[in-house]
Coordinates of C-alpha atoms and ligand atoms in Angstrom, one line a residue:
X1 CA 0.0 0.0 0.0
X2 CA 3.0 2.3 0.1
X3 CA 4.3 4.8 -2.8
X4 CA 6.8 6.2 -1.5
X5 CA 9.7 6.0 1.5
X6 CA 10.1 9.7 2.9
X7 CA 13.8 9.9 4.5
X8 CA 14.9 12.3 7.3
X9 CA 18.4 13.3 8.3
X10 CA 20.1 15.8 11.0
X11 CA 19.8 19.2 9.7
X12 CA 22.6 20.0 11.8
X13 CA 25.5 18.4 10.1
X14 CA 24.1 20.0 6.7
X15 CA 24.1 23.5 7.5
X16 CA 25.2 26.3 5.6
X17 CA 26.8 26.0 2.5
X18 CA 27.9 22.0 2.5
X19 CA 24.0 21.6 2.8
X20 CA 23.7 20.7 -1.1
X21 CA 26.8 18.0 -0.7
X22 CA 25.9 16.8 1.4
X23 CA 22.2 16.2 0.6
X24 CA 23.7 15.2 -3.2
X25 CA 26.1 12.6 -1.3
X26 CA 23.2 11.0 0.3
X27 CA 20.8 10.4 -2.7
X28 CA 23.9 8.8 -4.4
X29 CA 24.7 6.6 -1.2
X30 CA 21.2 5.5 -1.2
X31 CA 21.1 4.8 -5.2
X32 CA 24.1 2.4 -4.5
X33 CA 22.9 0.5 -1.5
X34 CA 19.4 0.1 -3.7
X35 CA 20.5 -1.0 -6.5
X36 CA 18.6 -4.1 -5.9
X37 CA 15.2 -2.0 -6.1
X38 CA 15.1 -1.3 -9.8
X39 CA 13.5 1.5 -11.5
X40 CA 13.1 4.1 -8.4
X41 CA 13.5 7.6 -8.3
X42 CA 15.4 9.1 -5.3
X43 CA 14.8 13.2 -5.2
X44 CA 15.3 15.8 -2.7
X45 CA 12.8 18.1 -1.2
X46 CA 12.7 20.8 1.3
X47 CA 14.9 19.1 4.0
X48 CA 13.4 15.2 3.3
X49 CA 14.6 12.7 1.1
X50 CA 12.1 11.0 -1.3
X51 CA 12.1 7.0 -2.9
X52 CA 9.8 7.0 -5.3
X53 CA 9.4 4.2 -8.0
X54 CA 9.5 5.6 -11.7
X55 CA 5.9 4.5 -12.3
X56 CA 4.4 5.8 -9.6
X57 CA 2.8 2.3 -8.3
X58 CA 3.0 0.5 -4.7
X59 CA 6.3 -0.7 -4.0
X60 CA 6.1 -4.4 -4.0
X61 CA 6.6 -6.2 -0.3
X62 CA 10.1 -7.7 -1.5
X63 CA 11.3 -4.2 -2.5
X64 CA 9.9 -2.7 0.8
X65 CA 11.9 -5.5 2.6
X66 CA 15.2 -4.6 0.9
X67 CA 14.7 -0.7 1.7
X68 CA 13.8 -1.7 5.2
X69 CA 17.4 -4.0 5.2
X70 CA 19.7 -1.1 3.7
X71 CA 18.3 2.0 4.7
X72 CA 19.8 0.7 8.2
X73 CA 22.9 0.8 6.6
X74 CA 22.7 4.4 4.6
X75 CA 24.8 6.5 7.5
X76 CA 23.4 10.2 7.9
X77 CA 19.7 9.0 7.6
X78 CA 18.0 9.8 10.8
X79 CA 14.9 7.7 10.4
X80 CA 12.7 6.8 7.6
X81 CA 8.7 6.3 6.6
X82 CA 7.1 4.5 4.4
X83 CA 4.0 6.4 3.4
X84 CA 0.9 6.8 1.0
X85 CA 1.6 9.5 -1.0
X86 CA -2.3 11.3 -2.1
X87 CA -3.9 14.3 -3.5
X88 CA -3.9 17.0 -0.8
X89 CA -7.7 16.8 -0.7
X90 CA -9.5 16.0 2.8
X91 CA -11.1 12.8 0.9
X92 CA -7.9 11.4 0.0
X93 CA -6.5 11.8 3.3
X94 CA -9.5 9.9 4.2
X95 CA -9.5 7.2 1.4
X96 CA -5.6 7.1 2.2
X97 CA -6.0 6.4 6.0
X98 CA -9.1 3.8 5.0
X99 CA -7.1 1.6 2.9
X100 CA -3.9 1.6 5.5
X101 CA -5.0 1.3 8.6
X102 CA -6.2 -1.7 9.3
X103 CA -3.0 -4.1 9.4
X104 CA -2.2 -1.5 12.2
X105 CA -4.8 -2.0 14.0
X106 CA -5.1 -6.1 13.5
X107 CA -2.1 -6.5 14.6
X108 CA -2.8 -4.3 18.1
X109 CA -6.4 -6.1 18.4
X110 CA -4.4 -9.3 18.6
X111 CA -3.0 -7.9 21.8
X112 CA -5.6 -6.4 23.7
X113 CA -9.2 -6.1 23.2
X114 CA -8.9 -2.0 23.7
X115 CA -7.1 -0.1 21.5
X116 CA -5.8 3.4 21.7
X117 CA -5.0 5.8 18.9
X118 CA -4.0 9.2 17.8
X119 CA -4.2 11.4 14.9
X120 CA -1.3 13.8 14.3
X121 CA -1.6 15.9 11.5
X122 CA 0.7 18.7 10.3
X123 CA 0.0 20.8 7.2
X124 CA 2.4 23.5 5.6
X125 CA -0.3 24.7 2.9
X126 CA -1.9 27.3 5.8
X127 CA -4.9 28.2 3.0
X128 CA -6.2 24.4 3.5
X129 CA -10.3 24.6 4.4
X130 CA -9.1 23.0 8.2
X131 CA -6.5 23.4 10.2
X132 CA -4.2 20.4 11.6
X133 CA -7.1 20.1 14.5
X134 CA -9.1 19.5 12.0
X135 CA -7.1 17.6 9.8
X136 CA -6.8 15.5 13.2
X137 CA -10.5 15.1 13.5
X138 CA -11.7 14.4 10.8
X139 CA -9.5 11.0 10.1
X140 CA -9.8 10.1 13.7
X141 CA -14.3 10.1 12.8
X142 CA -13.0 8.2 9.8
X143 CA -10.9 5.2 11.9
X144 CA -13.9 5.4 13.9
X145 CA -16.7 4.5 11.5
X146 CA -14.0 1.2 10.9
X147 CA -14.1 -0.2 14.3
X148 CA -16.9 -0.9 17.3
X149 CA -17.1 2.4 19.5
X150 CA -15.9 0.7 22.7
X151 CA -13.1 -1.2 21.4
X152 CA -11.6 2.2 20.4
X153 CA -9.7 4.9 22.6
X154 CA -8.2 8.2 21.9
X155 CA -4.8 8.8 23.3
X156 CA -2.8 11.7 22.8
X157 CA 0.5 11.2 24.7
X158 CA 0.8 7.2 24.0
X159 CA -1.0 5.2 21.7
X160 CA -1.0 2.0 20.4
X161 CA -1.5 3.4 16.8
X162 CA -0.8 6.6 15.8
X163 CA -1.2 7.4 11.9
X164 CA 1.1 10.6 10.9
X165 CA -0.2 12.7 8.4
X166 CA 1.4 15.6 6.4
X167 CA -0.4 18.1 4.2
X168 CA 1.5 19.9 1.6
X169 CA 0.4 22.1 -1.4
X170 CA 1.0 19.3 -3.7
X171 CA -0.1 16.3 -2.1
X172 CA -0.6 15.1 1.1
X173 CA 0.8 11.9 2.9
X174 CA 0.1 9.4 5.7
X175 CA 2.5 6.7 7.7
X176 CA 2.6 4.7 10.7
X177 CA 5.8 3.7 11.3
X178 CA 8.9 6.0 11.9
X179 CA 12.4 3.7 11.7
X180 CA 15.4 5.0 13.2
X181 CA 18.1 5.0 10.3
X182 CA 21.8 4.7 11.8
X183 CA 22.5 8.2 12.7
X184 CA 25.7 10.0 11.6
X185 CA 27.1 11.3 8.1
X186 CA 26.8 10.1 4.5
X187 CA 29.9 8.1 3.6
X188 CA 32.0 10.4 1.7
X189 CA 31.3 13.5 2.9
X190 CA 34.6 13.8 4.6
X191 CA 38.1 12.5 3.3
X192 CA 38.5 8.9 2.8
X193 CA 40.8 6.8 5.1
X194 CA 42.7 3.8 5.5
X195 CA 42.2 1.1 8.1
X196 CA 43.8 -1.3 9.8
X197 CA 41.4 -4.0 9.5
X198 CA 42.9 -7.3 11.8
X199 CA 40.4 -10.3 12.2
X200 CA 39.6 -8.7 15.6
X201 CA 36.7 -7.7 16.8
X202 CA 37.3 -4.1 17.7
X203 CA 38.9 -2.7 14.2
X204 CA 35.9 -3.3 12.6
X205 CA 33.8 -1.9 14.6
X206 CA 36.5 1.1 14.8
X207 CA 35.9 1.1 10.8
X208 CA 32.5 1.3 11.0
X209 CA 32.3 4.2 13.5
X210 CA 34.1 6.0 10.8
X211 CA 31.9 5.8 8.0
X212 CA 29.6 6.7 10.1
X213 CA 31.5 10.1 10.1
X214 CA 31.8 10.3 6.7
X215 CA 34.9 8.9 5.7
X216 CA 34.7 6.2 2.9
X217 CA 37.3 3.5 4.5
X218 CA 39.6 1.2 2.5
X219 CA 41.1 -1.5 4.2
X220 CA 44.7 -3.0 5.1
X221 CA 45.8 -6.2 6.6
X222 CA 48.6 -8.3 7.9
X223 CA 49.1 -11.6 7.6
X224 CA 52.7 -13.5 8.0
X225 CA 52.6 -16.2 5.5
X226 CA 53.8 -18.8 5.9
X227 CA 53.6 -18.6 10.0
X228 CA 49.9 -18.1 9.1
X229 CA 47.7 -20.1 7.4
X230 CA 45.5 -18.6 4.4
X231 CA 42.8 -18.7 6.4
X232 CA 43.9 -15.4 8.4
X233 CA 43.8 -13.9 5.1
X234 CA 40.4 -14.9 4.2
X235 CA 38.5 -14.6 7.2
X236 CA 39.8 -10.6 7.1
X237 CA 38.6 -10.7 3.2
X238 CA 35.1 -12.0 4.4
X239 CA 34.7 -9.3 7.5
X240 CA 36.4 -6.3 4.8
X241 CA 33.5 -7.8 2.4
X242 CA 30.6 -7.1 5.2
X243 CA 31.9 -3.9 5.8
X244 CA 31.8 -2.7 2.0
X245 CA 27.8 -3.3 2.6
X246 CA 27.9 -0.1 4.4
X247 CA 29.8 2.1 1.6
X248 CA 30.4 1.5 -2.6
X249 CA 33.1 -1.0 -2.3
X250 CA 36.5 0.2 -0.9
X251 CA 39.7 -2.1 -1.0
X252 CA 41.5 -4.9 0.9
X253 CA 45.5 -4.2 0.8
X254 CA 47.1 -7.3 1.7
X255 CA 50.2 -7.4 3.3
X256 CA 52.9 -9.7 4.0
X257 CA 54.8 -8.7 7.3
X258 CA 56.7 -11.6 8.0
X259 CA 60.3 -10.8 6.1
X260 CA 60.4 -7.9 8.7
X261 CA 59.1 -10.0 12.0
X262 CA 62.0 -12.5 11.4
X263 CA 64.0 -9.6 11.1
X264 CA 62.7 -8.4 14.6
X265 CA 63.1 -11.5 15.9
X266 CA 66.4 -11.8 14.5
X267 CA 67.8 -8.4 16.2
X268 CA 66.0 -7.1 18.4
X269 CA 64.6 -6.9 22.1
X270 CA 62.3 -9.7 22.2
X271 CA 59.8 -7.6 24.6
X272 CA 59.6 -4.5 22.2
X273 CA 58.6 -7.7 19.0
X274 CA 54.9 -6.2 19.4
X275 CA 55.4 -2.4 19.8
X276 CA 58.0 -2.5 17.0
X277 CA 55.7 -4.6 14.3
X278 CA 53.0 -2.0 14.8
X279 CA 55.1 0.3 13.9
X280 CA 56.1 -1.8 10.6
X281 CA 52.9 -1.9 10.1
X282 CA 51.8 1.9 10.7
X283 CA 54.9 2.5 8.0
X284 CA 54.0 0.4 5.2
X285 CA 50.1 1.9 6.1
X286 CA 51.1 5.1 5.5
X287 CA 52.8 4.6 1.9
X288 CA 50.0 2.9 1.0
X289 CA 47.8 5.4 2.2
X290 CA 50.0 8.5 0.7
X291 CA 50.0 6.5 -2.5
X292 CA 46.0 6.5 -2.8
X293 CA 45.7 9.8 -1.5
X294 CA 44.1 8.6 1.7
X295 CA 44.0 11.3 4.6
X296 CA 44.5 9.4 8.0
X297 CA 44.9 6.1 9.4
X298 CA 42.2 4.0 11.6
X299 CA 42.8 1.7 14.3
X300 CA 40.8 -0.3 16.6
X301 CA 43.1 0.4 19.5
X302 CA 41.7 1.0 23.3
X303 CA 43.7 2.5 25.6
X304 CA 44.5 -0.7 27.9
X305 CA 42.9 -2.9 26.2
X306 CA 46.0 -5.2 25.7
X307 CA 49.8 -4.8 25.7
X308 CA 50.5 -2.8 22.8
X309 CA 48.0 -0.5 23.8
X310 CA 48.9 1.4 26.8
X311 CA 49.4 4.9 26.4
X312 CA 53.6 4.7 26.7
X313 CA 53.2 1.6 23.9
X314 CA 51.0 3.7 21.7
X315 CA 52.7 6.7 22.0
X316 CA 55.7 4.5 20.5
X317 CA 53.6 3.1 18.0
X318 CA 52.3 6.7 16.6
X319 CA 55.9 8.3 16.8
X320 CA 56.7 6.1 14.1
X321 CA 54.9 8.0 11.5
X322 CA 53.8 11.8 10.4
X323 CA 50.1 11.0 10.1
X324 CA 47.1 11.5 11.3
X325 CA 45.9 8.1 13.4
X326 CA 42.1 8.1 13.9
X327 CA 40.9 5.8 17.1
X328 CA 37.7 5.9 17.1
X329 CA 37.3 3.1 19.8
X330 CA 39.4 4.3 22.5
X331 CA 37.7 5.2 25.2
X332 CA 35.6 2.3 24.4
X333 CA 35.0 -0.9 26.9
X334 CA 35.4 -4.1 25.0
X335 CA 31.7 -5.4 26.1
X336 CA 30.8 -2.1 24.4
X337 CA 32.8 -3.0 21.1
X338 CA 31.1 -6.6 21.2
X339 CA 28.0 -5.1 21.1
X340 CA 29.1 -3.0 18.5
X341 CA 31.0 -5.3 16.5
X342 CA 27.1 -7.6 17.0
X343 CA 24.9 -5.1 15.7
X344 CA 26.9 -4.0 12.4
X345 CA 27.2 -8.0 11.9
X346 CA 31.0 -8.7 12.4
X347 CA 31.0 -10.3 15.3
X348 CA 30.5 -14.0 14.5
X349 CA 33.2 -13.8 11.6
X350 CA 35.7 -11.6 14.1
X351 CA 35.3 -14.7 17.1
X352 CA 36.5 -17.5 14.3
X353 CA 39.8 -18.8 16.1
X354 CA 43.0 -18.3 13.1
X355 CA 45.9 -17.5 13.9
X356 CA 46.7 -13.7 13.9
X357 CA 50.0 -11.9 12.2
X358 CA 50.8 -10.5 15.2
X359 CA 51.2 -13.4 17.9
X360 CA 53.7 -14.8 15.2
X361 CA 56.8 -14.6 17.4
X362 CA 55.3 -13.1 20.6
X363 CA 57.0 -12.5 23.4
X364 CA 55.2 -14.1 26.6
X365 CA 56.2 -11.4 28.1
X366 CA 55.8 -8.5 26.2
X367 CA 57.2 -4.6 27.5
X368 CA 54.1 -2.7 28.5
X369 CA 55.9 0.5 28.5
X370 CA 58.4 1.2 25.9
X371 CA 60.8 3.9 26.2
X372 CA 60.9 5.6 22.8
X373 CA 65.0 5.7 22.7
X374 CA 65.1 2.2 23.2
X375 CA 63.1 1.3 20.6
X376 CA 64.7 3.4 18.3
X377 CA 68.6 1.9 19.4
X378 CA 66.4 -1.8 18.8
X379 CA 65.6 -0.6 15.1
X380 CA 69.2 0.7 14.0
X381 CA 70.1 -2.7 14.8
X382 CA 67.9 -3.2 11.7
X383 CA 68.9 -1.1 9.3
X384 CA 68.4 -3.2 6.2
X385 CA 64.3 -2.5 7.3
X386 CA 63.4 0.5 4.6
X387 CA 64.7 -1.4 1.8
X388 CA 62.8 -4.3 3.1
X389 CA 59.5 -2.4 4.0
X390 CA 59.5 -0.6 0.5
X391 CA 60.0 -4.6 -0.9
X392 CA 57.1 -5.1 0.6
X393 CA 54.7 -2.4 -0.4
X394 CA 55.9 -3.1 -3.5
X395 CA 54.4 -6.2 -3.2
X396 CA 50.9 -5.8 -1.5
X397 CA 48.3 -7.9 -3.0
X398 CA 44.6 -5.3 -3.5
X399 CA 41.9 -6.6 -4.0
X400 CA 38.2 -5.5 -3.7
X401 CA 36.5 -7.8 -1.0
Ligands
ATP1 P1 41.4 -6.0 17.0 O1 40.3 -6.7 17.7 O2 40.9 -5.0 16.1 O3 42.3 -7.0 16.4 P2 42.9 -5.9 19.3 O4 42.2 -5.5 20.6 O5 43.1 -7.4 19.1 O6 42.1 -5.3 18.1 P3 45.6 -5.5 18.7 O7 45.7 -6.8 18.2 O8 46.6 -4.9 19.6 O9 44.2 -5.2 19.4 O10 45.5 -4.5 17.5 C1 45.3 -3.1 17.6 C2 44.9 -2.5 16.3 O11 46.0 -2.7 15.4 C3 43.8 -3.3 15.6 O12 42.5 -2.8 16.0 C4 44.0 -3.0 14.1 O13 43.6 -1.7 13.8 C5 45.5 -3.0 14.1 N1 46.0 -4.4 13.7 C6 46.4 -5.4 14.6 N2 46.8 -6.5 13.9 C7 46.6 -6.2 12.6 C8 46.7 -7.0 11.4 N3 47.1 -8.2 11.4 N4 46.3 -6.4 10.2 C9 45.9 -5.1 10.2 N5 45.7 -4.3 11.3 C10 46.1 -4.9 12.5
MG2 MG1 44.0 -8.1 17.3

């Protein structure tokens, strides 16, 4: 019974003059993560996003299933309707809420033998013959003439139904139903970046929390063939995959660090093995990410969370390079991050047991706070390690997930 999907997002991040890119970055967001809904029309007007089809007809149930499924996934929408577009005319507001309502109120009959309802009508076209009082009563007589007078109440503040109606100039629409979309910013409205995606749980929940902000996210990993098995490789490719559902696909860099982790291994401290592959790794991130013009790094580092991530050990870690590191999950609790990781769909994939790159060689012991001197005396012990990190950039593998 619906025509049409109206979309509403935060006025606030749209203000002033990025208002139209960011509008523009939206409808082309959403044409991507429908493409599965053929022949639609996505438009903007006044403040609201519109999903039309190109014929004008009732959008099938499938194709109302697939909106429902991505428009969680479209960051910057706020919450979205599906609705019955109709002539603003007081009978087709009426025929409008006559043909509608009833699934609405089946289903809240199956619960209780009372039902409460509201009307809430708002109308922009201030020469219409009532005003939204009006509007208001005059569907709630109509809902009434449906249903026995004592299994109906009105309620105001709570009700167990409330139809929404809107009257414009040039048509009028009603909806039941207001879905909260995912909040945040339409992916690529701020620079894209480059993550360190791991088969953790927390980096991809740290990638998602970016998008959210904006930033389109490519992806690197690390794997240390042959210490690990090609599995590590894959399971990354499968979560990099998932997260590409939330953004027009970005790519996996794949990375072998093990030539420099026997190198560690060879030379240096063994406690320092972890804080000193990070920075590898932070390294041969930031070529890649200077080479395709990507503005910052992300991690899913929390401060405390394990060894190579107390503040001493990252301080180390980010001292290695002259870019910006984005964290987005570090203040974050790691019950929090589950959840996280749960509700964007990672989680199962991210708690698969394979072996990670960087337990290859781990210390038991490992230094949890790493004077910066000393790690720089452990690396000129390695100074064959540029040549070999540029070897391997050279050599990353890109693929899109
Ligand atoms: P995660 O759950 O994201 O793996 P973690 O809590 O296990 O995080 P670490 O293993 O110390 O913590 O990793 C910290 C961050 O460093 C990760 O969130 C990720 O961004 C990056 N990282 C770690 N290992 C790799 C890897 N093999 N490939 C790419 N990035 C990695
Ligand atoms: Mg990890």
């Amino acid at each position: 019974m619906y025509n049409a999907i109206i979309c509403r997002y935060h006025e606030i991040a749209i203000k002033g003059g990025n208002r139209s890119m960011f509008e523009k970055r939206m409808v082309e967001n959403m044409y991507y993560l429908l493409r599965k809904v053929h022949d639609i029309r996505i438009s903007r007007v006044r403040g609201r996003i519109w999903i039309e089809r190109k014929d004008k007809e009732l959008f099938t149930d499938e194709q109302l299933e697939i909106i429902d499924e991505q428009l969680q996934r479209a960051f910057g929408l706020e919450s979205f309707s599906p609705v019955i577009m109709c002539e603003p005319t007081m009978d087709a507001m009426k025929k409008a809420v006559d043909v509608s309502c009833r699934p609405y109120f089946a289903k809240a009959f199956e619960a209780k033998p009372v039902v409460s309802f509201r009307i809430r009508a708002k109308r922009s076209n201030k020469n219409f013959e009532l005003d939204s009082r009006g509007i208001e009563i005059e569907l709630a007589r109509e809902v009434g003439r449906e249903y026995d007078y004592d299994s109906l109440t009105i309620n105001l503040e709570e009700a167990d139904v409330t139809v929404w109606c809107e009257l414009r100039c040039e048509f009028a629409f009603i909806y039941y139903d207001i879905i909260r979309g995912p909040g945040g910013l339409p992916v690529g409205s701020n620079s894209p970046v480059l993550a360190l995606l791991s088969g953790g749980i927390d980096s991809p929940a740290a990638c998602c929390e970016i998008m959210k902000r904006g930033c389109r996210c490519d992806f690197i990993t690390f794997h240390s063939s042959p210490y690990t098995p090609p599995a590590t490789v894959d399971k990354v490719r499968r979560i990099a995959h998932h997260l590409n559902l939330f953004q027009p696909p970005a790519r996996l860099f794949i990375c072998n660090l093990a030539p420099l982790q026997k190198l560690i291994r060879d030379k240096c401290n063994p406690r320092f093995r972890t804080v000193l592959y990070r920075r590898m790794m932070f390294r041969i991130a930031r070529a890649v990410a200077v080479r395709h013009k990507r503005q910052a790094l992300v991690t899913g580092e929390s401060v405390g969370q394990v060894a190579s991530q107390t503040i001493k050990n990252m301080a180390a870690i980010d001292a290695a390079i002259d870019m910006l590191v984005l964290r987005p999950l570090v203040g974050t609790d790691k019950n929090d991050a589950i959840a996280l990781a749960r509700r964007i769909g990672t989680f199962d994939m991210s708690s698969e047991q394979v072996p990670d790159s960087c337990t290859v060689f781990a210390p038991s012991n490992p230094a949890t706070a790493v004077v910066l001197s000393k790690i720089l005396e452990d690396e000129a012990r390695i100074p064959e390690y540029p040549a070999m990190l540029k070897e391997i950039v050279e050599n990353i593998e890109i693929l899109t997930p």
